[in-house]
CSV table of N, CA and C in Angstrom, one decimal:
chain,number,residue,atom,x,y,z
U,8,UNK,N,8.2,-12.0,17.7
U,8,UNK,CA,9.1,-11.2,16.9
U,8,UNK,C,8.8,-9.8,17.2
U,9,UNK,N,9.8,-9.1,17.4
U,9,UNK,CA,10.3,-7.5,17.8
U,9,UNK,C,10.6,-6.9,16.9
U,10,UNK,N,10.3,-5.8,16.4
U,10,UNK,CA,11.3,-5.0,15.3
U,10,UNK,C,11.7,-3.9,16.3
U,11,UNK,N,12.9,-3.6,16.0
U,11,UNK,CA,14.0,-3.3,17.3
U,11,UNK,C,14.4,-1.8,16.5
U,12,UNK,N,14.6,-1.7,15.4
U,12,UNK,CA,14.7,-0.2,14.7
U,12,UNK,C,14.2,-0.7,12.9
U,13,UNK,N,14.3,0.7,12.7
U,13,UNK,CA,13.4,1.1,11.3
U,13,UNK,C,14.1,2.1,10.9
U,14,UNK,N,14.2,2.2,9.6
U,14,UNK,CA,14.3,3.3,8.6
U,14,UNK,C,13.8,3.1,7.1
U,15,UNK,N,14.1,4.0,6.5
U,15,UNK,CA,13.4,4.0,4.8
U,15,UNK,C,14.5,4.3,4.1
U,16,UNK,N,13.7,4.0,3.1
U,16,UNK,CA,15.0,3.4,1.8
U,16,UNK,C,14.1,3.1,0.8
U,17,UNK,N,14.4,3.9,-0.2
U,17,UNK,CA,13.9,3.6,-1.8
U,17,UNK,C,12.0,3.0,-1.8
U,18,UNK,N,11.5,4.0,-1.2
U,18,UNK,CA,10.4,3.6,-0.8
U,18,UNK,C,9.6,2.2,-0.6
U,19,UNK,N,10.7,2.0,0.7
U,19,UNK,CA,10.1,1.0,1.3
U,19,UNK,C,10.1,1.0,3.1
U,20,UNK,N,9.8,1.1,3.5
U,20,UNK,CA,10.1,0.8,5.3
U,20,UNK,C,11.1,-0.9,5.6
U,21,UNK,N,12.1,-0.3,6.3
U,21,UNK,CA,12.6,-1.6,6.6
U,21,UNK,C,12.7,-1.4,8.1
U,22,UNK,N,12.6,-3.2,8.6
U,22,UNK,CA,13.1,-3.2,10.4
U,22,UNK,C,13.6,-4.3,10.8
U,23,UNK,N,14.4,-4.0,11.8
U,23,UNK,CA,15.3,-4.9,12.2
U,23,UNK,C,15.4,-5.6,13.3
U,24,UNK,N,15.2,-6.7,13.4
U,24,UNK,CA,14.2,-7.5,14.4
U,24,UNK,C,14.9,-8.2,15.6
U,25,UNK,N,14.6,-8.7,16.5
U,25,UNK,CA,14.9,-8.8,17.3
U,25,UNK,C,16.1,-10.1,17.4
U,26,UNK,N,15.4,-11.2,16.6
U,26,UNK,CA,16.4,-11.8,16.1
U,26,UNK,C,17.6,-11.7,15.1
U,27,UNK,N,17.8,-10.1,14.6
U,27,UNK,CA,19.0,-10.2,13.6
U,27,UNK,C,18.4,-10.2,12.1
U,28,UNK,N,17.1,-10.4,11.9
U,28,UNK,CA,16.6,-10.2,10.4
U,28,UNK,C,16.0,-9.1,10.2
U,29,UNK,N,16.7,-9.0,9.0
U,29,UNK,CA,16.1,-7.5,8.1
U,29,UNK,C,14.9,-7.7,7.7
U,30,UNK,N,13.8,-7.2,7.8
U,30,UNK,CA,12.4,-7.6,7.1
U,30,UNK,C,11.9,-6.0,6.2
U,31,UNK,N,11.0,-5.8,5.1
U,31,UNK,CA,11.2,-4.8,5.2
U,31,UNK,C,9.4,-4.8,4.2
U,32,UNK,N,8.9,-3.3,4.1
U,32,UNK,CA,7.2,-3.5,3.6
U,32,UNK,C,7.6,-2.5,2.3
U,33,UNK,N,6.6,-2.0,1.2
U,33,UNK,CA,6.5,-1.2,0.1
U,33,UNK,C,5.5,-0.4,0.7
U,34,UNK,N,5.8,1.1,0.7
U,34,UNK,CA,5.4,2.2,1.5
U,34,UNK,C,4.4,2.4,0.3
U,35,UNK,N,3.8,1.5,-0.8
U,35,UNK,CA,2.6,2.0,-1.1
U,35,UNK,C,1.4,1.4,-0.5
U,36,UNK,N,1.9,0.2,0.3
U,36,UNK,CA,0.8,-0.3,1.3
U,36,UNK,C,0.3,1.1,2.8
U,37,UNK,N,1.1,2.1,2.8
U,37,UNK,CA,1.1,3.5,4.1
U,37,UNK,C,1.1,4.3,3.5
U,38,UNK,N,-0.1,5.0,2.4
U,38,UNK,CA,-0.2,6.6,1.8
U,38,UNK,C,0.4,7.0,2.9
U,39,UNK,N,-0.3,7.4,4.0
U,39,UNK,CA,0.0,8.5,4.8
U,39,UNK,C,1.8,8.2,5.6
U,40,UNK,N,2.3,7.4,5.6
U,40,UNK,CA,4.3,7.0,5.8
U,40,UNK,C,4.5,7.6,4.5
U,41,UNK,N,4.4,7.2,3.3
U,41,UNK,CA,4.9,7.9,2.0
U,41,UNK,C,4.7,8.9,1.9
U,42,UNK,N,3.8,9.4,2.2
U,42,UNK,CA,3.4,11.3,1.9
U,42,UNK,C,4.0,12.0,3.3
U,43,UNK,N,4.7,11.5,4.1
U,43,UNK,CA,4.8,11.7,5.8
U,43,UNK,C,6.4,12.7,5.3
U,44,UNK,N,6.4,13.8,5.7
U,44,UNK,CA,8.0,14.4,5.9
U,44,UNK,C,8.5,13.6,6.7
U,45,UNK,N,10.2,14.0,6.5
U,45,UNK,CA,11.1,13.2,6.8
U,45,UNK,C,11.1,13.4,8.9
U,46,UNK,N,10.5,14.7,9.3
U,46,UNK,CA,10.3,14.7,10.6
U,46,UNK,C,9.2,14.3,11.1
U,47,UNK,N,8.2,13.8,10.2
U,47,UNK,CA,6.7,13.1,11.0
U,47,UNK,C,7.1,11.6,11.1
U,48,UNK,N,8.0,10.9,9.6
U,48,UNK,CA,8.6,9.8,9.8
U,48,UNK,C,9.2,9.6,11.0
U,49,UNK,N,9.8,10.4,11.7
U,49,UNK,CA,11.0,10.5,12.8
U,49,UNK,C,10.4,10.3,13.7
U,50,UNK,N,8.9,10.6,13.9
U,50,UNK,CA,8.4,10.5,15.2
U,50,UNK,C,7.5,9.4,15.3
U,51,UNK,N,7.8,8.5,15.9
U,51,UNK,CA,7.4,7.0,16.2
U,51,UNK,C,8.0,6.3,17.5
U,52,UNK,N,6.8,5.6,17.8
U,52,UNK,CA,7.5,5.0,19.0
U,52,UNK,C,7.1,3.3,18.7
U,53,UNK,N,8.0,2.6,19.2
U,53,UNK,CA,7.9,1.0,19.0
U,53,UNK,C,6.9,0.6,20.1
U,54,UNK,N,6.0,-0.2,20.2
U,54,UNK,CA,5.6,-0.7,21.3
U,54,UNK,C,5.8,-2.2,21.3
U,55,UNK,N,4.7,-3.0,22.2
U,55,UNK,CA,3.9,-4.3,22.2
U,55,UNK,C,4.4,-4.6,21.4
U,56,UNK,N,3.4,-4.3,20.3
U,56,UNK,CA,2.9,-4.9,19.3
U,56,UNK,C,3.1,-4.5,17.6
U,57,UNK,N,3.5,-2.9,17.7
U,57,UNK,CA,4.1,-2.5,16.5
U,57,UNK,C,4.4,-1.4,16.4
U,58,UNK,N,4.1,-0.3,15.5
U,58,UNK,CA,5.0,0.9,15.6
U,58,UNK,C,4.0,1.9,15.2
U,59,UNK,N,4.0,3.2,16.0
U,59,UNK,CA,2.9,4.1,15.9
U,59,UNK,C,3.8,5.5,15.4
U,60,UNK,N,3.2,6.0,14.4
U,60,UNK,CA,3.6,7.8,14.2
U,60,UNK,C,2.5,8.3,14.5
U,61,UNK,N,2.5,8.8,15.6
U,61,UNK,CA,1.2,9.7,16.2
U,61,UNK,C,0.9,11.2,15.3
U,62,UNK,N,1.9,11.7,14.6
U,62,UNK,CA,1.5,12.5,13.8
U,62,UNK,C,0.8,12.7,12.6
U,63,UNK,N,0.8,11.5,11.8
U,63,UNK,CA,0.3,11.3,10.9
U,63,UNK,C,-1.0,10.0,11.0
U,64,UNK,N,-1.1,9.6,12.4
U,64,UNK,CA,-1.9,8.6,12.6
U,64,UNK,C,-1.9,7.2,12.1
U,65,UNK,N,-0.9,6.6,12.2
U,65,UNK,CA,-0.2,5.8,11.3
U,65,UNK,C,0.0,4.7,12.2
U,66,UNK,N,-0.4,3.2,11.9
U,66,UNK,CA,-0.2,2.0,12.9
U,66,UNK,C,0.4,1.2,12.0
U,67,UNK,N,1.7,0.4,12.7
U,67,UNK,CA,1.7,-1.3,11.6
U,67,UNK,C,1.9,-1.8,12.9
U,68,UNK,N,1.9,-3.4,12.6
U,68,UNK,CA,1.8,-4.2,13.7
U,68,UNK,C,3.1,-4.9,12.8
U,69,UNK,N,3.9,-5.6,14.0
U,69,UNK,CA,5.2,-6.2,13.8
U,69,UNK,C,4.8,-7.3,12.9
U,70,UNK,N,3.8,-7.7,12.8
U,70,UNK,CA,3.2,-9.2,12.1
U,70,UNK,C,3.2,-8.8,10.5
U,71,UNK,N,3.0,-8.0,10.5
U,71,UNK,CA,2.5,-7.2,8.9
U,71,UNK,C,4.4,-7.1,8.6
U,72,UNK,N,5.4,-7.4,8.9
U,72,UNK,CA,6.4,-7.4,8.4
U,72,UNK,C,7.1,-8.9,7.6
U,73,UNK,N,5.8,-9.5,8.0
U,73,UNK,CA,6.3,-11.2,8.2
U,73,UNK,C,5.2,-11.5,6.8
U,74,UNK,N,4.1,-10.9,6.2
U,74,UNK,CA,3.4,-11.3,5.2
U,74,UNK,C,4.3,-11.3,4.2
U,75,UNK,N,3.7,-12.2,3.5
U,75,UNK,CA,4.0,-12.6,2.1
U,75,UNK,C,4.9,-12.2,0.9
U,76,UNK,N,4.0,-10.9,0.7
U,76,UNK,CA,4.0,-9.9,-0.3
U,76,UNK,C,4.5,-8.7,0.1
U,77,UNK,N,5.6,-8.5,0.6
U,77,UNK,CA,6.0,-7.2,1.3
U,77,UNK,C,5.6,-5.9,0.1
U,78,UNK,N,5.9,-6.2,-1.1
U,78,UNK,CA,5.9,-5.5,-2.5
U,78,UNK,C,4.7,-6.0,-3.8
U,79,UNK,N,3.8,-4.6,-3.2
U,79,UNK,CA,2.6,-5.3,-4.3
U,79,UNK,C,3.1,-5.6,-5.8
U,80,UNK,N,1.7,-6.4,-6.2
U,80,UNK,CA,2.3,-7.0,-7.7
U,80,UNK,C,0.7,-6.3,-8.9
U,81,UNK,N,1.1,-6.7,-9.6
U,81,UNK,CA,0.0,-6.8,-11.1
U,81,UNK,C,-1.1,-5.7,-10.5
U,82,UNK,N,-2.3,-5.9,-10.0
U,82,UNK,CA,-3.4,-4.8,-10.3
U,82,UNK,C,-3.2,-4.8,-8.9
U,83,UNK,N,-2.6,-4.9,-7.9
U,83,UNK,CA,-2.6,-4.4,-6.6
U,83,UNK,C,-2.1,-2.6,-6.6
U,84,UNK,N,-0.7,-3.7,-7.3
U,84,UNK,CA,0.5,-2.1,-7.4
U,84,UNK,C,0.0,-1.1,-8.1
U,85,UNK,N,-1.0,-1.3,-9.1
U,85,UNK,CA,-1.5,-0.5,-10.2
U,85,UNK,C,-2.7,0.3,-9.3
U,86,UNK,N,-3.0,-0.4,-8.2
U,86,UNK,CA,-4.2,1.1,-7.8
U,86,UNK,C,-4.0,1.4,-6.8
U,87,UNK,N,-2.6,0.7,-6.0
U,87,UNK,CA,-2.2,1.6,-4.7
U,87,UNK,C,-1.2,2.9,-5.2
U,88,UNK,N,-1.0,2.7,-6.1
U,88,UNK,CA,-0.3,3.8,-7.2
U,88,UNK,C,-0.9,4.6,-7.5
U,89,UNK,N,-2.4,4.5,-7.9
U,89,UNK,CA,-3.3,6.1,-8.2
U,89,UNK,C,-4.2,5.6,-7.3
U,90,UNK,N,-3.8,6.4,-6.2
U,90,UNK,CA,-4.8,6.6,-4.7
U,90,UNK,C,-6.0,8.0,-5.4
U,91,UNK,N,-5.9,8.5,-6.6
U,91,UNK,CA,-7.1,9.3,-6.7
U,91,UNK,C,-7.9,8.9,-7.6
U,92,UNK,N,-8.0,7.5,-8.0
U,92,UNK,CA,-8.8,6.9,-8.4
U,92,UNK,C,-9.9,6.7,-7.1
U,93,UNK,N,-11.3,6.8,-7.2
U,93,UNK,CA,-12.3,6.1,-6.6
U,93,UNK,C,-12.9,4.8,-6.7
U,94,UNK,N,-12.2,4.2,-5.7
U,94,UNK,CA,-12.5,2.7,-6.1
U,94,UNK,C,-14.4,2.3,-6.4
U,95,UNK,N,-14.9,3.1,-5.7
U,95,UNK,CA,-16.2,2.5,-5.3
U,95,UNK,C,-16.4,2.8,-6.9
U,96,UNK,N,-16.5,3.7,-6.8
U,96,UNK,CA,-17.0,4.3,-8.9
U,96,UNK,C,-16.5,3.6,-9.9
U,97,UNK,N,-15.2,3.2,-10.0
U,97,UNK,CA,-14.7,2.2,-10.8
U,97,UNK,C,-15.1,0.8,-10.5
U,98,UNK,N,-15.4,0.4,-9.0
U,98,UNK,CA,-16.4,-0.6,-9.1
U,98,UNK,C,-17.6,-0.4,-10.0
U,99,UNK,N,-18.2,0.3,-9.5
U,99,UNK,CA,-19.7,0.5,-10.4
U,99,UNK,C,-19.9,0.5,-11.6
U,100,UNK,N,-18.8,1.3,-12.2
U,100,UNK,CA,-18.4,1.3,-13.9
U,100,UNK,C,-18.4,0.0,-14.3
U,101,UNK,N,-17.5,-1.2,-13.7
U,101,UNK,CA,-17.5,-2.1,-13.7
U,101,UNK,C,-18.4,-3.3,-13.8
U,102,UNK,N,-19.1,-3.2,-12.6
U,102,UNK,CA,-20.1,-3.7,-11.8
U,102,UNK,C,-19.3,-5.2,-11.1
U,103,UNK,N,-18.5,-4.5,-10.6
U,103,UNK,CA,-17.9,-5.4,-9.3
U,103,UNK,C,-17.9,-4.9,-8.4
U,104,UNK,N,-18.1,-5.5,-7.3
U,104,UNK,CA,-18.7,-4.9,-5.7
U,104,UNK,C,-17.0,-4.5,-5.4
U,105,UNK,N,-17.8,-3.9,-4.7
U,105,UNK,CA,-16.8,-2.4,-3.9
U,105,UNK,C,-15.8,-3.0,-3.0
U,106,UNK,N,-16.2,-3.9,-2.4
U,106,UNK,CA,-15.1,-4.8,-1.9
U,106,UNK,C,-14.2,-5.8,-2.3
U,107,UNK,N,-14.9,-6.1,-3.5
U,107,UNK,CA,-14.2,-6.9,-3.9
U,107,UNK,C,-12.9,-6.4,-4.8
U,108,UNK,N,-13.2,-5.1,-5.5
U,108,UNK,CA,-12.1,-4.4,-5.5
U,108,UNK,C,-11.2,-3.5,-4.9
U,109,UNK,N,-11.6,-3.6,-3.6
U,109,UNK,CA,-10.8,-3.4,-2.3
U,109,UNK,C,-9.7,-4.3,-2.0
U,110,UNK,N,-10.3,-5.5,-1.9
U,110,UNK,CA,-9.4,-7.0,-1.7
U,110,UNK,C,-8.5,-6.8,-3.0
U,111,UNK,N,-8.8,-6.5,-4.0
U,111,UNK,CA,-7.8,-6.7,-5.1
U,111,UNK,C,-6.4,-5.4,-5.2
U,112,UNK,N,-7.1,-4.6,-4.2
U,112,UNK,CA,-6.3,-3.4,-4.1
U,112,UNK,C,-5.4,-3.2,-2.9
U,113,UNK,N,-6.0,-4.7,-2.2
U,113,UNK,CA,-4.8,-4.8,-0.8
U,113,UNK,C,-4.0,-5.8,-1.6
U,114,UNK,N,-4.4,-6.7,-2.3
U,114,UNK,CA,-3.6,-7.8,-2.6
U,114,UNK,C,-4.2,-9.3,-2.1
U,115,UNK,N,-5.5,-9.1,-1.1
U,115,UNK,CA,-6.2,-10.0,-0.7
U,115,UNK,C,-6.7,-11.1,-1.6
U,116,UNK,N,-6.7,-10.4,-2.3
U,116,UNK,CA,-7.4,-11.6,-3.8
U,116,UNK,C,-7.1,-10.9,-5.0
U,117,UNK,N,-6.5,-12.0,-5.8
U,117,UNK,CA,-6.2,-11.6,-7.4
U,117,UNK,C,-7.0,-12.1,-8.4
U,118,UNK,N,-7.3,-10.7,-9.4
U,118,UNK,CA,-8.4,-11.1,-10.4
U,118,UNK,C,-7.6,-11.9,-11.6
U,119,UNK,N,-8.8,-12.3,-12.5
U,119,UNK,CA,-8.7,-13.6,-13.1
U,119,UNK,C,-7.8,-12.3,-13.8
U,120,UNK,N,-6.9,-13.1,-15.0
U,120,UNK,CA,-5.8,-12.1,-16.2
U,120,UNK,C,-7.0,-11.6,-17.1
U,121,UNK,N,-8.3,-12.0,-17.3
U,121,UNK,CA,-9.4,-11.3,-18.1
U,121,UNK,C,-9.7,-10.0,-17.5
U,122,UNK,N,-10.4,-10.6,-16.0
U,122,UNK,CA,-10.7,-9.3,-15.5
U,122,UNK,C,-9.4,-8.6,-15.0
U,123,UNK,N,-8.6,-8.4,-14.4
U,123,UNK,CA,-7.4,-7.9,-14.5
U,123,UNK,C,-6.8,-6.8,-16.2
U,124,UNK,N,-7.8,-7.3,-17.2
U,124,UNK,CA,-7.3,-6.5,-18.2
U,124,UNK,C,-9.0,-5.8,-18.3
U,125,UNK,N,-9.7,-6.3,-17.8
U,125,UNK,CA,-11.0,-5.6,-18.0
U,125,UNK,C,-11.0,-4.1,-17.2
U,126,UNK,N,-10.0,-4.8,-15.7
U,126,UNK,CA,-9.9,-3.3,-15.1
U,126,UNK,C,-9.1,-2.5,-15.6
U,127,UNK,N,-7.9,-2.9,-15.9
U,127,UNK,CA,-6.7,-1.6,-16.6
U,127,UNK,C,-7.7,-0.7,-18.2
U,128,UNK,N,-8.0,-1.8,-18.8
U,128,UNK,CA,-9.2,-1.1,-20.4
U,128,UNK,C,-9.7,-0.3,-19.7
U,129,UNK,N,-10.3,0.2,-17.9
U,129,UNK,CA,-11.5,1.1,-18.0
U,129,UNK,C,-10.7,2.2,-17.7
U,130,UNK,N,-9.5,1.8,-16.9
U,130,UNK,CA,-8.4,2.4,-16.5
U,130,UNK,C,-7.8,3.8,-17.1
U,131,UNK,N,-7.5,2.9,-18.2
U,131,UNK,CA,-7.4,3.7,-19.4
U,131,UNK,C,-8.6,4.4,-20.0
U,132,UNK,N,-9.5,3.8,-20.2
U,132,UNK,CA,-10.7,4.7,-21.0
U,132,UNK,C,-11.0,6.4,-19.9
U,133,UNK,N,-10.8,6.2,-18.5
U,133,UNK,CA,-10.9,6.9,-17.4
U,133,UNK,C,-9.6,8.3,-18.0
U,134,UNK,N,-8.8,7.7,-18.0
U,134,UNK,CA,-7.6,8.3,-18.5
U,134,UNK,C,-7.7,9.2,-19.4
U,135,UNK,N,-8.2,8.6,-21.0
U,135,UNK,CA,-8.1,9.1,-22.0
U,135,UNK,C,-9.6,10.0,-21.8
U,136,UNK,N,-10.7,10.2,-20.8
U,136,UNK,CA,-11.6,10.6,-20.7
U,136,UNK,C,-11.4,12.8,-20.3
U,137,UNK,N,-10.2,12.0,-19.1
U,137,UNK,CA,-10.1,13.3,-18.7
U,137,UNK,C,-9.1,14.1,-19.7
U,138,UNK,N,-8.2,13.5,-20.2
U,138,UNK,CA,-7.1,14.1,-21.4
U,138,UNK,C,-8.0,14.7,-22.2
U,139,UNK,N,-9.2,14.2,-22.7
U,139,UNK,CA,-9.9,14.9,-23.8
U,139,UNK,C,-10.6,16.7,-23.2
U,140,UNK,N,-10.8,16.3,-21.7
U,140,UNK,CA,-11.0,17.5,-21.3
U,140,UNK,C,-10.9,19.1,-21.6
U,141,UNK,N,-11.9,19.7,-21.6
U,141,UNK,CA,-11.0,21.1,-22.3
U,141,UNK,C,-11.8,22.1,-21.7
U,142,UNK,N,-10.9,23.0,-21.0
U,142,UNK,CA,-11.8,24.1,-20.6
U,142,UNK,C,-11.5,25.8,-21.2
């Protein structure tokens, strides 16, 4: 499979493949495609294997259009959403290894609904931490 052209739309990347199907990903899985102006987006070339913007440093492979989950869900979408959270430190807060809430942050693995509300509770306490702030 070829993706033959691309554009954006309602922040998502869509492409159109070689056989005739629309496939399309959630541009919160590419910070740097979502934060990309509309002329760094422009500049891409298709290759082999998938599609490069040399300006922003930015790879997908045609295969990554064909996953599962094109649109993260539950505690995926919740921390690809605040990219200025530090995962490692909210691991530690936690005391869940750093990868493991990596994987929960690609979508690799999903936490149990306990821990899943254990991470949003700190989420929030993080939240309500800095609100109290006062300088």
């Amino acid at each position: 499979m070829e993706i033959k052209k691309i554009w954006f739309e309602d922040g998502r990347l869509f492409g159109l493949t070689d056989d005739g199907r629309t496939l399309w990903q959630s541009l919160l899985y590419y910070r740097r495609l979502q934060e990309a102006t509309e002329e760094q987006r422009n500049n891409y070339t298709i290759g082999a294997f998938g599609i490069r913007w040399p300006d922003i440093d930015e790879d997908i492979s045609f295969e990554s259009f064909e996953y599962e989950n094109p649109e993260p869900t539950g505690i995926s979408k919740l921390l690809l959403s605040l990219p200025e959270l530090n995962l490692s430190v909210l691991a530690r807060r936690l005391g869940i290894q750093q990868s493991l809430m990596a994987a929960y942050k690609s979508g690799t693995k999903k936490p149990s609904q306990e821990r899943e509300q254990i991470i949003i509770d700190e989420i929030h306490k993080i939240g309500s931490a800095l609100q109290s702030v006062s300088i």
